[in-house]
């Protein structure tokens, strides 16, 4: 866990010219997560899925986060703002007994978005959730972390 940023990056690449692929942006959690960082998996993004212009990222300890793509204006993609989040209750009853060191909660392993905005979210300890993402509802968004991390 770097001291100047909360988690791993999602890199946004422009590959319209395969001979000259360029990074046009990157996203990470806009907030740090309070927990004991004693496992490498806690510091990583897991799977991400794209539905229309929205990216949904399963973040293990950080739940599911969403950010918008603006591929028509790549200059707006340098540090995209988060537009939604869902974090399972870490105190929710779990569906299984934790073992093998995976007692972390939440423990979001995957997210599956559907065209109607439904998201099926799989949490490794507490089970499956179905939530609805509504892009018409504005959400206050924390400022993104700078690309180089916060100055210490």
GROMACS .gro file of N, CA and C in nm:
model
  456
    1UNK      N    1   0.085  -0.119   0.000
    1UNK     CA    2   0.000   0.000   0.000
    1UNK      C    3   0.089   0.124   0.000
    2UNK      N    4   0.097   0.192  -0.113
    2UNK     CA    5   0.176   0.316  -0.115
    2UNK      C    6   0.118   0.417  -0.016
    3UNK      N    7   0.202   0.494   0.043
    3UNK     CA    8   0.156   0.590   0.142
    3UNK      C    9   0.086   0.710   0.078
    4UNK      N   10   0.101   0.730  -0.053
    4UNK     CA   11   0.045   0.851  -0.114
    4UNK      C   12  -0.074   0.824  -0.207
    5UNK      N   13  -0.129   0.703  -0.207
    5UNK     CA   14  -0.252   0.677  -0.283
    5UNK      C   15  -0.319   0.553  -0.225
    6UNK      N   16  -0.450   0.538  -0.250
    6UNK     CA   17  -0.524   0.434  -0.180
    6UNK      C   18  -0.518   0.295  -0.242
    7UNK      N   19  -0.503   0.281  -0.372
    7UNK     CA   20  -0.514   0.148  -0.431
    7UNK      C   21  -0.459   0.148  -0.573
    8UNK      N   22  -0.477   0.037  -0.643
    8UNK     CA   23  -0.425   0.022  -0.778
    8UNK      C   24  -0.498   0.109  -0.879
    9UNK      N   25  -0.438   0.128  -0.996
    9UNK     CA   26  -0.493   0.213  -1.100
    9UNK      C   27  -0.564   0.130  -1.205
   10UNK      N   28  -0.667   0.189  -1.268
   10UNK     CA   29  -0.723   0.142  -1.394
   10UNK      C   30  -0.667   0.238  -1.499
   11UNK      N   31  -0.592   0.187  -1.594
   11UNK     CA   32  -0.534   0.272  -1.698
   11UNK      C   33  -0.629   0.278  -1.817
   12UNK      N   34  -0.645   0.395  -1.876
   12UNK     CA   35  -0.729   0.416  -1.993
   12UNK      C   36  -0.637   0.444  -2.110
   13UNK      N   37  -0.642   0.357  -2.210
   13UNK     CA   38  -0.550   0.365  -2.323
   13UNK      C   39  -0.625   0.400  -2.451
   14UNK      N   40  -0.561   0.479  -2.535
   14UNK     CA   41  -0.610   0.509  -2.669
   14UNK      C   42  -0.532   0.421  -2.764
   15UNK      N   43  -0.601   0.322  -2.821
   15UNK     CA   44  -0.533   0.231  -2.914
   15UNK      C   45  -0.588   0.245  -3.056
   16UNK      N   46  -0.640   0.364  -3.088
   16UNK     CA   47  -0.691   0.386  -3.224
   16UNK      C   48  -0.579   0.370  -3.327
   17UNK      N   49  -0.457   0.399  -3.288
   17UNK     CA   50  -0.341   0.371  -3.373
   17UNK      C   51  -0.259   0.265  -3.299
   18UNK      N   52  -0.273   0.138  -3.336
   18UNK     CA   53  -0.203   0.031  -3.263
   18UNK      C   54  -0.051   0.047  -3.261
   19UNK      N   55   0.003   0.123  -3.355
   19UNK     CA   56   0.148   0.146  -3.356
   19UNK      C   57   0.189   0.253  -3.257
   20UNK      N   58   0.091   0.323  -3.202
   20UNK     CA   59   0.122   0.434  -3.110
   20UNK      C   60   0.015   0.440  -3.000
   21UNK      N   61   0.012   0.337  -2.913
   21UNK     CA   62  -0.084   0.332  -2.803
   21UNK      C   63  -0.043   0.435  -2.698
   22UNK      N   64  -0.142   0.514  -2.652
   22UNK     CA   65  -0.114   0.621  -2.555
   22UNK      C   66  -0.202   0.607  -2.433
   23UNK      N   67  -0.146   0.632  -2.317
   23UNK     CA   68  -0.226   0.643  -2.196
   23UNK      C   69  -0.295   0.780  -2.199
   24UNK      N   70  -0.429   0.779  -2.187
   24UNK     CA   71  -0.500   0.907  -2.184
   24UNK      C   72  -0.561   0.935  -2.048
   25UNK      N   73  -0.557   0.836  -1.958
   25UNK     CA   74  -0.611   0.861  -1.826
   25UNK      C   75  -0.590   0.744  -1.733
   26UNK      N   76  -0.622   0.769  -1.607
   26UNK     CA   77  -0.618   0.662  -1.509
   26UNK      C   78  -0.711   0.696  -1.393
   27UNK      N   79  -0.765   0.591  -1.334
   27UNK     CA   80  -0.859   0.605  -1.223
   27UNK      C   81  -0.814   0.518  -1.108
   28UNK      N   82  -0.832   0.566  -0.987
   28UNK     CA   83  -0.813   0.487  -0.867
   28UNK      C   84  -0.920   0.529  -0.768
   29UNK      N   85  -0.932   0.455  -0.660
   29UNK     CA   86  -1.026   0.495  -0.556
   29UNK      C   87  -1.002   0.641  -0.519
   30UNK      N   88  -1.106   0.720  -0.504
   30UNK     CA   89  -1.085   0.859  -0.464
   30UNK      C   90  -1.070   0.876  -0.314
   31UNK      N   91  -1.085   0.768  -0.239
   31UNK     CA   92  -1.073   0.772  -0.093
   31UNK      C   93  -0.986   0.657  -0.047
   32UNK      N   94  -0.920   0.675   0.065
   32UNK     CA   95  -0.843   0.565   0.122
   32UNK      C   96  -0.936   0.480   0.207
   33UNK      N   97  -0.902   0.355   0.224
   33UNK     CA   98  -0.984   0.261   0.299
   33UNK      C   99  -0.911   0.226   0.427
   34UNK      N  100  -0.982   0.236   0.538
   34UNK     CA  101  -0.920   0.206   0.668
   34UNK      C  102  -0.927   0.057   0.696
   35UNK      N  103  -0.813  -0.008   0.689
   35UNK     CA  104  -0.802  -0.147   0.728
   35UNK      C  105  -0.656  -0.184   0.740
   36UNK      N  106  -0.633  -0.302   0.790
   36UNK     CA  107  -0.498  -0.353   0.806
   36UNK      C  108  -0.451  -0.406   0.671
   37UNK      N  109  -0.356  -0.337   0.609
   37UNK     CA  110  -0.310  -0.373   0.474
   37UNK      C  111  -0.206  -0.484   0.483
   38UNK      N  112  -0.247  -0.604   0.514
   38UNK     CA  113  -0.149  -0.712   0.530
   38UNK      C  114  -0.159  -0.818   0.421
   39UNK      N  115  -0.227  -0.789   0.312
   39UNK     CA  116  -0.239  -0.885   0.203
   39UNK      C  117  -0.234  -0.812   0.070
   40UNK      N  118  -0.163  -0.869  -0.027
   40UNK     CA  119  -0.147  -0.802  -0.155
   40UNK      C  120  -0.281  -0.781  -0.227
   41UNK      N  121  -0.375  -0.874  -0.211
   41UNK     CA  122  -0.503  -0.860  -0.279
   41UNK      C  123  -0.580  -0.736  -0.235
   42UNK      N  124  -0.556  -0.689  -0.117
   42UNK     CA  125  -0.627  -0.572  -0.068
   42UNK      C  126  -0.587  -0.447  -0.143
   43UNK      N  127  -0.474  -0.450  -0.208
   43UNK     CA  128  -0.426  -0.331  -0.277
   43UNK      C  129  -0.458  -0.335  -0.426
   44UNK      N  130  -0.548  -0.420  -0.469
   44UNK     CA  131  -0.566  -0.427  -0.613
   44UNK      C  132  -0.709  -0.401  -0.656
   45UNK      N  133  -0.719  -0.348  -0.778
   45UNK     CA  134  -0.848  -0.352  -0.844
   45UNK      C  135  -0.868  -0.497  -0.884
   46UNK      N  136  -0.992  -0.539  -0.899
   46UNK     CA  137  -1.015  -0.676  -0.942
   46UNK      C  138  -1.071  -0.669  -1.083
   47UNK      N  139  -1.189  -0.718  -1.107
   47UNK     CA  140  -1.244  -0.713  -1.243
   47UNK      C  141  -1.315  -0.581  -1.267
   48UNK      N  142  -1.315  -0.538  -1.392
   48UNK     CA  143  -1.395  -0.423  -1.429
   48UNK      C  144  -1.479  -0.460  -1.551
   49UNK      N  145  -1.593  -0.394  -1.561
   49UNK     CA  146  -1.684  -0.415  -1.674
   49UNK      C  147  -1.727  -0.279  -1.725
   50UNK      N  148  -1.752  -0.269  -1.855
   50UNK     CA  149  -1.795  -0.143  -1.916
   50UNK      C  150  -1.936  -0.162  -1.971
   51UNK      N  151  -2.024  -0.070  -1.938
   51UNK     CA  152  -2.159  -0.067  -1.993
   51UNK      C  153  -2.183   0.073  -2.046
   52UNK      N  154  -2.199   0.083  -2.179
   52UNK     CA  155  -2.214   0.212  -2.245
   52UNK      C  156  -2.092   0.298  -2.213
   53UNK      N  157  -2.110   0.408  -2.141
   53UNK     CA  158  -1.996   0.496  -2.111
   53UNK      C  159  -1.956   0.490  -1.964
   54UNK      N  160  -1.996   0.384  -1.894
   54UNK     CA  161  -1.966   0.373  -1.751
   54UNK      C  162  -1.882   0.249  -1.725
   55UNK      N  163  -1.776   0.267  -1.646
   55UNK     CA  164  -1.691   0.157  -1.604
   55UNK      C  165  -1.726   0.123  -1.460
   56UNK      N  166  -1.750  -0.005  -1.433
   56UNK     CA  167  -1.779  -0.054  -1.297
   56UNK      C  168  -1.660  -0.139  -1.255
   57UNK      N  169  -1.603  -0.108  -1.138
   57UNK     CA  170  -1.481  -0.174  -1.093
   57UNK      C  171  -1.506  -0.245  -0.960
   58UNK      N  172  -1.482  -0.376  -0.958
   58UNK     CA  173  -1.486  -0.453  -0.833
   58UNK      C  174  -1.353  -0.432  -0.763
   59UNK      N  175  -1.358  -0.384  -0.639
   59UNK     CA  176  -1.237  -0.342  -0.569
   59UNK      C  177  -1.207  -0.422  -0.442
   60UNK      N  178  -1.247  -0.549  -0.434
   60UNK     CA  179  -1.226  -0.628  -0.313
   60UNK      C  180  -1.276  -0.552  -0.190
   61UNK      N  181  -1.183  -0.493  -0.117
   61UNK     CA  182  -1.210  -0.422   0.008
   61UNK      C  183  -1.289  -0.294  -0.012
   62UNK      N  184  -1.286  -0.237  -0.132
   62UNK     CA  185  -1.348  -0.108  -0.156
   62UNK      C  186  -1.485  -0.115  -0.217
   63UNK      N  187  -1.543  -0.234  -0.235
   63UNK     CA  188  -1.675  -0.247  -0.293
   63UNK      C  189  -1.671  -0.233  -0.445
   64UNK      N  190  -1.775  -0.172  -0.501
   64UNK     CA  191  -1.785  -0.148  -0.645
   64UNK      C  192  -1.791   0.002  -0.667
   65UNK      N  193  -1.712   0.051  -0.760
   65UNK     CA  194  -1.710   0.193  -0.793
   65UNK      C  195  -1.737   0.210  -0.941
   66UNK      N  196  -1.793   0.326  -0.977
   66UNK     CA  197  -1.824   0.356  -1.117
   66UNK      C  198  -1.759   0.488  -1.155
   67UNK      N  199  -1.711   0.494  -1.278
   67UNK     CA  200  -1.665   0.621  -1.334
   67UNK      C  201  -1.704   0.625  -1.481
   68UNK      N  202  -1.714   0.747  -1.534
   68UNK     CA  203  -1.759   0.768  -1.671
   68UNK      C  204  -1.641   0.777  -1.768
   69UNK      N  205  -1.663   0.724  -1.887
   69UNK     CA  206  -1.570   0.742  -1.997
   69UNK      C  207  -1.620   0.855  -2.086
   70UNK      N  208  -1.531   0.934  -2.139
   70UNK     CA  209  -1.566   1.039  -2.234
   70UNK      C  210  -1.468   1.027  -2.350
   71UNK      N  211  -1.485   0.920  -2.428
   71UNK     CA  212  -1.389   0.890  -2.532
   71UNK      C  213  -1.395   0.987  -2.649
   72UNK      N  214  -1.505   1.062  -2.660
   72UNK     CA  215  -1.513   1.166  -2.763
   72UNK      C  216  -1.424   1.285  -2.728
   73UNK      N  217  -1.391   1.298  -2.600
   73UNK     CA  218  -1.307   1.408  -2.553
   73UNK      C  219  -1.199   1.350  -2.461
   74UNK      N  220  -1.097   1.285  -2.520
   74UNK     CA  221  -0.995   1.219  -2.438
   74UNK      C  222  -0.926   1.312  -2.339
   75UNK      N  223  -0.925   1.442  -2.369
   75UNK     CA  224  -0.863   1.535  -2.275
   75UNK      C  225  -0.937   1.538  -2.141
   76UNK      N  226  -1.063   1.493  -2.139
   76UNK     CA  227  -1.140   1.487  -2.014
   76UNK      C  228  -1.117   1.358  -1.937
   77UNK      N  229  -1.035   1.270  -1.988
   77UNK     CA  230  -1.017   1.139  -1.927
   77UNK      C  231  -0.893   1.129  -1.838
   78UNK      N  232  -0.817   1.235  -1.825
   78UNK     CA  233  -0.692   1.228  -1.749
   78UNK      C  234  -0.716   1.170  -1.609
   79UNK      N  235  -0.812   1.223  -1.537
   79UNK     CA  236  -0.847   1.175  -1.403
   79UNK      C  237  -0.999   1.176  -1.390
   80UNK      N  238  -1.066   1.073  -1.443
   80UNK     CA  239  -1.212   1.073  -1.438
   80UNK      C  240  -1.263   1.068  -1.295
   81UNK      N  241  -1.373   1.139  -1.271
   81UNK     CA  242  -1.435   1.139  -1.138
   81UNK      C  243  -1.525   1.019  -1.122
   82UNK      N  244  -1.533   0.971  -1.000
   82UNK     CA  245  -1.624   0.862  -0.967
   82UNK      C  246  -1.767   0.914  -0.970
   83UNK      N  247  -1.860   0.829  -1.016
   83UNK     CA  248  -2.000   0.869  -1.025
   83UNK      C  249  -2.093   0.779  -0.944
   84UNK      N  250  -2.038   0.681  -0.876
   84UNK     CA  251  -2.121   0.594  -0.794
   84UNK      C  252  -2.037   0.492  -0.721
   85UNK      N  253  -2.094   0.439  -0.612
   85UNK     CA  254  -2.024   0.337  -0.534
   85UNK      C  255  -2.126   0.253  -0.457
   86UNK      N  256  -2.091   0.127  -0.436
   86UNK     CA  257  -2.168   0.039  -0.349
   86UNK      C  258  -2.067  -0.043  -0.270
   87UNK      N  259  -2.078  -0.038  -0.138
   87UNK     CA  260  -1.989  -0.114  -0.052
   87UNK      C  261  -2.076  -0.198   0.042
   88UNK      N  262  -2.069  -0.331   0.032
   88UNK     CA  263  -2.146  -0.415   0.123
   88UNK      C  264  -2.111  -0.384   0.269
   89UNK      N  265  -2.208  -0.399   0.356
   89UNK     CA  266  -2.189  -0.376   0.498
   89UNK      C  267  -2.091  -0.479   0.553
   90UNK      N  268  -1.980  -0.432   0.608
   90UNK     CA  269  -1.881  -0.528   0.660
   90UNK      C  270  -1.932  -0.605   0.781
   91UNK      N  271  -2.042  -0.558   0.840
   91UNK     CA  272  -2.099  -0.627   0.955
   91UNK      C  273  -2.219  -0.714   0.918
   92UNK      N  274  -2.247  -0.725   0.788
   92UNK     CA  275  -2.361  -0.808   0.744
   92UNK      C  276  -2.332  -0.954   0.777
   93UNK      N  277  -2.436  -1.030   0.804
   93UNK     CA  278  -2.414  -1.174   0.827
   93UNK      C  279  -2.352  -1.235   0.702
   94UNK      N  280  -2.255  -1.322   0.722
   94UNK     CA  281  -2.188  -1.381   0.608
   94UNK      C  282  -2.249  -1.516   0.573
   95UNK      N  283  -2.231  -1.554   0.449
   95UNK     CA  284  -2.285  -1.681   0.402
   95UNK      C  285  -2.192  -1.798   0.427
   96UNK      N  286  -2.071  -1.771   0.470
   96UNK     CA  287  -1.978  -1.880   0.497
   96UNK      C  288  -1.882  -1.840   0.607
   97UNK      N  289  -1.814  -1.937   0.659
   97UNK     CA  290  -1.714  -1.911   0.762
   97UNK      C  291  -1.584  -1.875   0.693
   98UNK      N  292  -1.524  -1.764   0.734
   98UNK     CA  293  -1.397  -1.722   0.674
   98UNK      C  294  -1.288  -1.822   0.709
   99UNK      N  295  -1.204  -1.851   0.610
   99UNK     CA  296  -1.089  -1.938   0.635
   99UNK      C  297  -0.980  -1.905   0.535
  100UNK      N  298  -0.867  -1.965   0.551
  100UNK     CA  299  -0.754  -1.946   0.460
  100UNK      C  300  -0.713  -1.799   0.447
  101UNK      N  301  -0.734  -1.719   0.549
  101UNK     CA  302  -0.690  -1.581   0.547
  101UNK      C  303  -0.781  -1.485   0.475
  102UNK      N  304  -0.893  -1.531   0.420
  102UNK     CA  305  -0.985  -1.443   0.348
  102UNK      C  306  -1.105  -1.409   0.435
  103UNK      N  307  -1.078  -1.345   0.546
  103UNK     CA  308  -1.186  -1.305   0.635
  103UNK      C  309  -1.221  -1.158   0.617
  104UNK      N  310  -1.168  -1.095   0.512
  104UNK     CA  311  -1.190  -0.953   0.490
  104UNK      C  312  -1.334  -0.926   0.449
  105UNK      N  313  -1.386  -0.819   0.498
  105UNK     CA  314  -1.521  -0.779   0.460
  105UNK      C  315  -1.521  -0.629   0.441
  106UNK      N  316  -1.574  -0.578   0.332
  106UNK     CA  317  -1.626  -0.657   0.222
  106UNK      C  318  -1.515  -0.726   0.145
  107UNK      N  319  -1.555  -0.816   0.057
  107UNK     CA  320  -1.462  -0.892  -0.025
  107UNK      C  321  -1.524  -0.909  -0.163
  108UNK      N  322  -1.543  -0.796  -0.233
  108UNK     CA  323  -1.613  -0.794  -0.361
  108UNK      C  324  -1.522  -0.849  -0.470
  109UNK      N  325  -1.567  -0.956  -0.532
  109UNK     CA  326  -1.488  -1.024  -0.632
  109UNK      C  327  -1.526  -0.988  -0.775
  110UNK      N  328  -1.654  -0.954  -0.799
  110UNK     CA  329  -1.693  -0.927  -0.937
  110UNK      C  330  -1.821  -0.845  -0.941
  111UNK      N  331  -1.842  -0.782  -1.057
  111UNK     CA  332  -1.962  -0.703  -1.083
  111UNK      C  333  -2.006  -0.730  -1.227
  112UNK      N  334  -2.137  -0.749  -1.245
  112UNK     CA  335  -2.193  -0.774  -1.378
  112UNK      C  336  -2.303  -0.672  -1.404
  113UNK      N  337  -2.279  -0.573  -1.491
  113UNK     CA  338  -2.382  -0.473  -1.522
  113UNK      C  339  -2.475  -0.522  -1.633
  114UNK      N  340  -2.601  -0.481  -1.624
  114UNK     CA  341  -2.702  -0.515  -1.724
  114UNK      C  342  -2.758  -0.387  -1.785
  115UNK      N  343  -2.810  -0.394  -1.908
  115UNK     CA  344  -2.855  -0.274  -1.979
  115UNK      C  345  -2.955  -0.188  -1.904
  116UNK      N  346  -3.035  -0.246  -1.813
  116UNK     CA  347  -3.133  -0.167  -1.739
  116UNK      C  348  -3.072  -0.096  -1.618
  117UNK      N  349  -2.940  -0.107  -1.600
  117UNK     CA  350  -2.873  -0.043  -1.487
  117UNK      C  351  -2.857  -0.133  -1.367
  118UNK      N  352  -2.913  -0.253  -1.372
  118UNK     CA  353  -2.895  -0.347  -1.261
  118UNK      C  354  -2.751  -0.394  -1.257
  119UNK      N  355  -2.698  -0.408  -1.137
  119UNK     CA  356  -2.563  -0.461  -1.118
  119UNK      C  357  -2.575  -0.583  -1.028
  120UNK      N  358  -2.522  -0.695  -1.073
  120UNK     CA  359  -2.512  -0.812  -0.988
  120UNK      C  360  -2.371  -0.811  -0.932
  121UNK      N  361  -2.362  -0.806  -0.800
  121UNK     CA  362  -2.234  -0.791  -0.731
  121UNK      C  363  -2.210  -0.914  -0.645
  122UNK      N  364  -2.094  -0.975  -0.662
  122UNK     CA  365  -2.060  -1.094  -0.585
  122UNK      C  366  -1.959  -1.059  -0.477
  123UNK      N  367  -2.000  -1.076  -0.352
  123UNK     CA  368  -1.912  -1.057  -0.237
  123UNK      C  369  -1.875  -1.196  -0.185
  124UNK      N  370  -1.746  -1.223  -0.173
  124UNK     CA  371  -1.697  -1.355  -0.138
  124UNK      C  372  -1.740  -1.405  -0.002
  125UNK      N  373  -1.778  -1.316   0.089
  125UNK     CA  374  -1.822  -1.361   0.221
  125UNK      C  375  -1.972  -1.350   0.240
  126UNK      N  376  -2.032  -1.240   0.197
  126UNK     CA  377  -2.174  -1.221   0.232
  126UNK      C  378  -2.270  -1.261   0.121
  127UNK      N  379  -2.223  -1.288   0.000
  127UNK     CA  380  -2.312  -1.338  -0.103
  127UNK      C  381  -2.330  -1.245  -0.221
  128UNK      N  382  -2.447  -1.255  -0.285
  128UNK     CA  383  -2.478  -1.183  -0.408
  128UNK      C  384  -2.575  -1.069  -0.377
  129UNK      N  385  -2.547  -0.953  -0.436
  129UNK     CA  386  -2.634  -0.836  -0.423
  129UNK      C  387  -2.679  -0.795  -0.562
  130UNK      N  388  -2.800  -0.742  -0.570
  130UNK     CA  389  -2.846  -0.679  -0.693
  130UNK      C  390  -2.884  -0.536  -0.657
  131UNK      N  391  -2.815  -0.441  -0.719
  131UNK     CA  392  -2.842  -0.300  -0.695
  131UNK      C  393  -2.867  -0.233  -0.830
  132UNK      N  394  -2.916  -0.113  -0.828
  132UNK     CA  395  -2.950  -0.043  -0.952
  132UNK      C  396  -2.867   0.084  -0.962
  133UNK      N  397  -2.799   0.101  -1.075
  133UNK     CA  398  -2.725   0.224  -1.103
  133UNK      C  399  -2.814   0.311  -1.191
  134UNK      N  400  -2.833   0.435  -1.149
  134UNK     CA  401  -2.915   0.529  -1.224
  134UNK      C  402  -2.828   0.648  -1.263
  135UNK      N  403  -2.783   0.653  -1.390
  135UNK     CA  404  -2.693   0.761  -1.430
  135UNK      C  405  -2.757   0.900  -1.427
  136UNK      N  406  -2.889   0.905  -1.415
  136UNK     CA  407  -2.954   1.036  -1.410
  136UNK      C  408  -2.947   1.099  -1.271
  137UNK      N  409  -2.907   1.022  -1.171
  137UNK     CA  410  -2.894   1.073  -1.034
  137UNK      C  411  -2.751   1.119  -1.011
  138UNK      N  412  -2.735   1.247  -0.987
  138UNK     CA  413  -2.601   1.300  -0.959
  138UNK      C  414  -2.556   1.256  -0.821
  139UNK      N  415  -2.428   1.226  -0.810
  139UNK     CA  416  -2.368   1.186  -0.684
  139UNK      C  417  -2.253   1.280  -0.655
  140UNK      N  418  -2.244   1.330  -0.532
  140UNK     CA  419  -2.124   1.409  -0.501
  140UNK      C  420  -2.002   1.321  -0.521
  141UNK      N  421  -1.902   1.373  -0.585
  141UNK     CA  422  -1.785   1.294  -0.616
  141UNK      C  423  -1.662   1.350  -0.548
  142UNK      N  424  -1.590   1.265  -0.473
  142UNK     CA  425  -1.462   1.311  -0.418
  142UNK      C  426  -1.367   1.345  -0.532
  143UNK      N  427  -1.279   1.438  -0.510
  143UNK     CA  428  -1.178   1.472  -0.610
  143UNK      C  429  -1.090   1.350  -0.635
  144UNK      N  430  -1.056   1.323  -0.761
  144UNK     CA  431  -0.965   1.211  -0.789
  144UNK      C  432  -0.827   1.235  -0.729
  145UNK      N  433  -0.758   1.125  -0.703
  145UNK     CA  434  -0.620   1.135  -0.657
  145UNK      C  435  -0.533   1.177  -0.775
  146UNK      N  436  -0.434   1.261  -0.751
  146UNK     CA  437  -0.345   1.299  -0.862
  146UNK      C  438  -0.268   1.178  -0.914
  147UNK      N  439  -0.231   1.184  -1.041
  147UNK     CA  440  -0.161   1.072  -1.104
  147UNK      C  441  -0.036   1.031  -1.029
  148UNK      N  442   0.036   1.127  -0.977
  148UNK     CA  443   0.161   1.098  -0.908
  148UNK      C  444   0.140   1.067  -0.761
  149UNK      N  445   0.015   1.066  -0.716
  149UNK     CA  446  -0.014   1.046  -0.576
  149UNK      C  447  -0.012   1.178  -0.502
  150UNK      N  448  -0.062   1.176  -0.381
  150UNK     CA  449  -0.064   1.299  -0.302
  150UNK      C  450   0.075   1.327  -0.247
  151UNK      N  451   0.108   1.454  -0.244
  151UNK     CA  452   0.239   1.495  -0.188
  151UNK      C  453   0.238   1.469  -0.038
  152UNK      N  454   0.346   1.414   0.011
  152UNK     CA  455   0.357   1.384   0.154
  152UNK      C  456   0.425   1.496   0.229
   0.00000   0.00000   0.00000
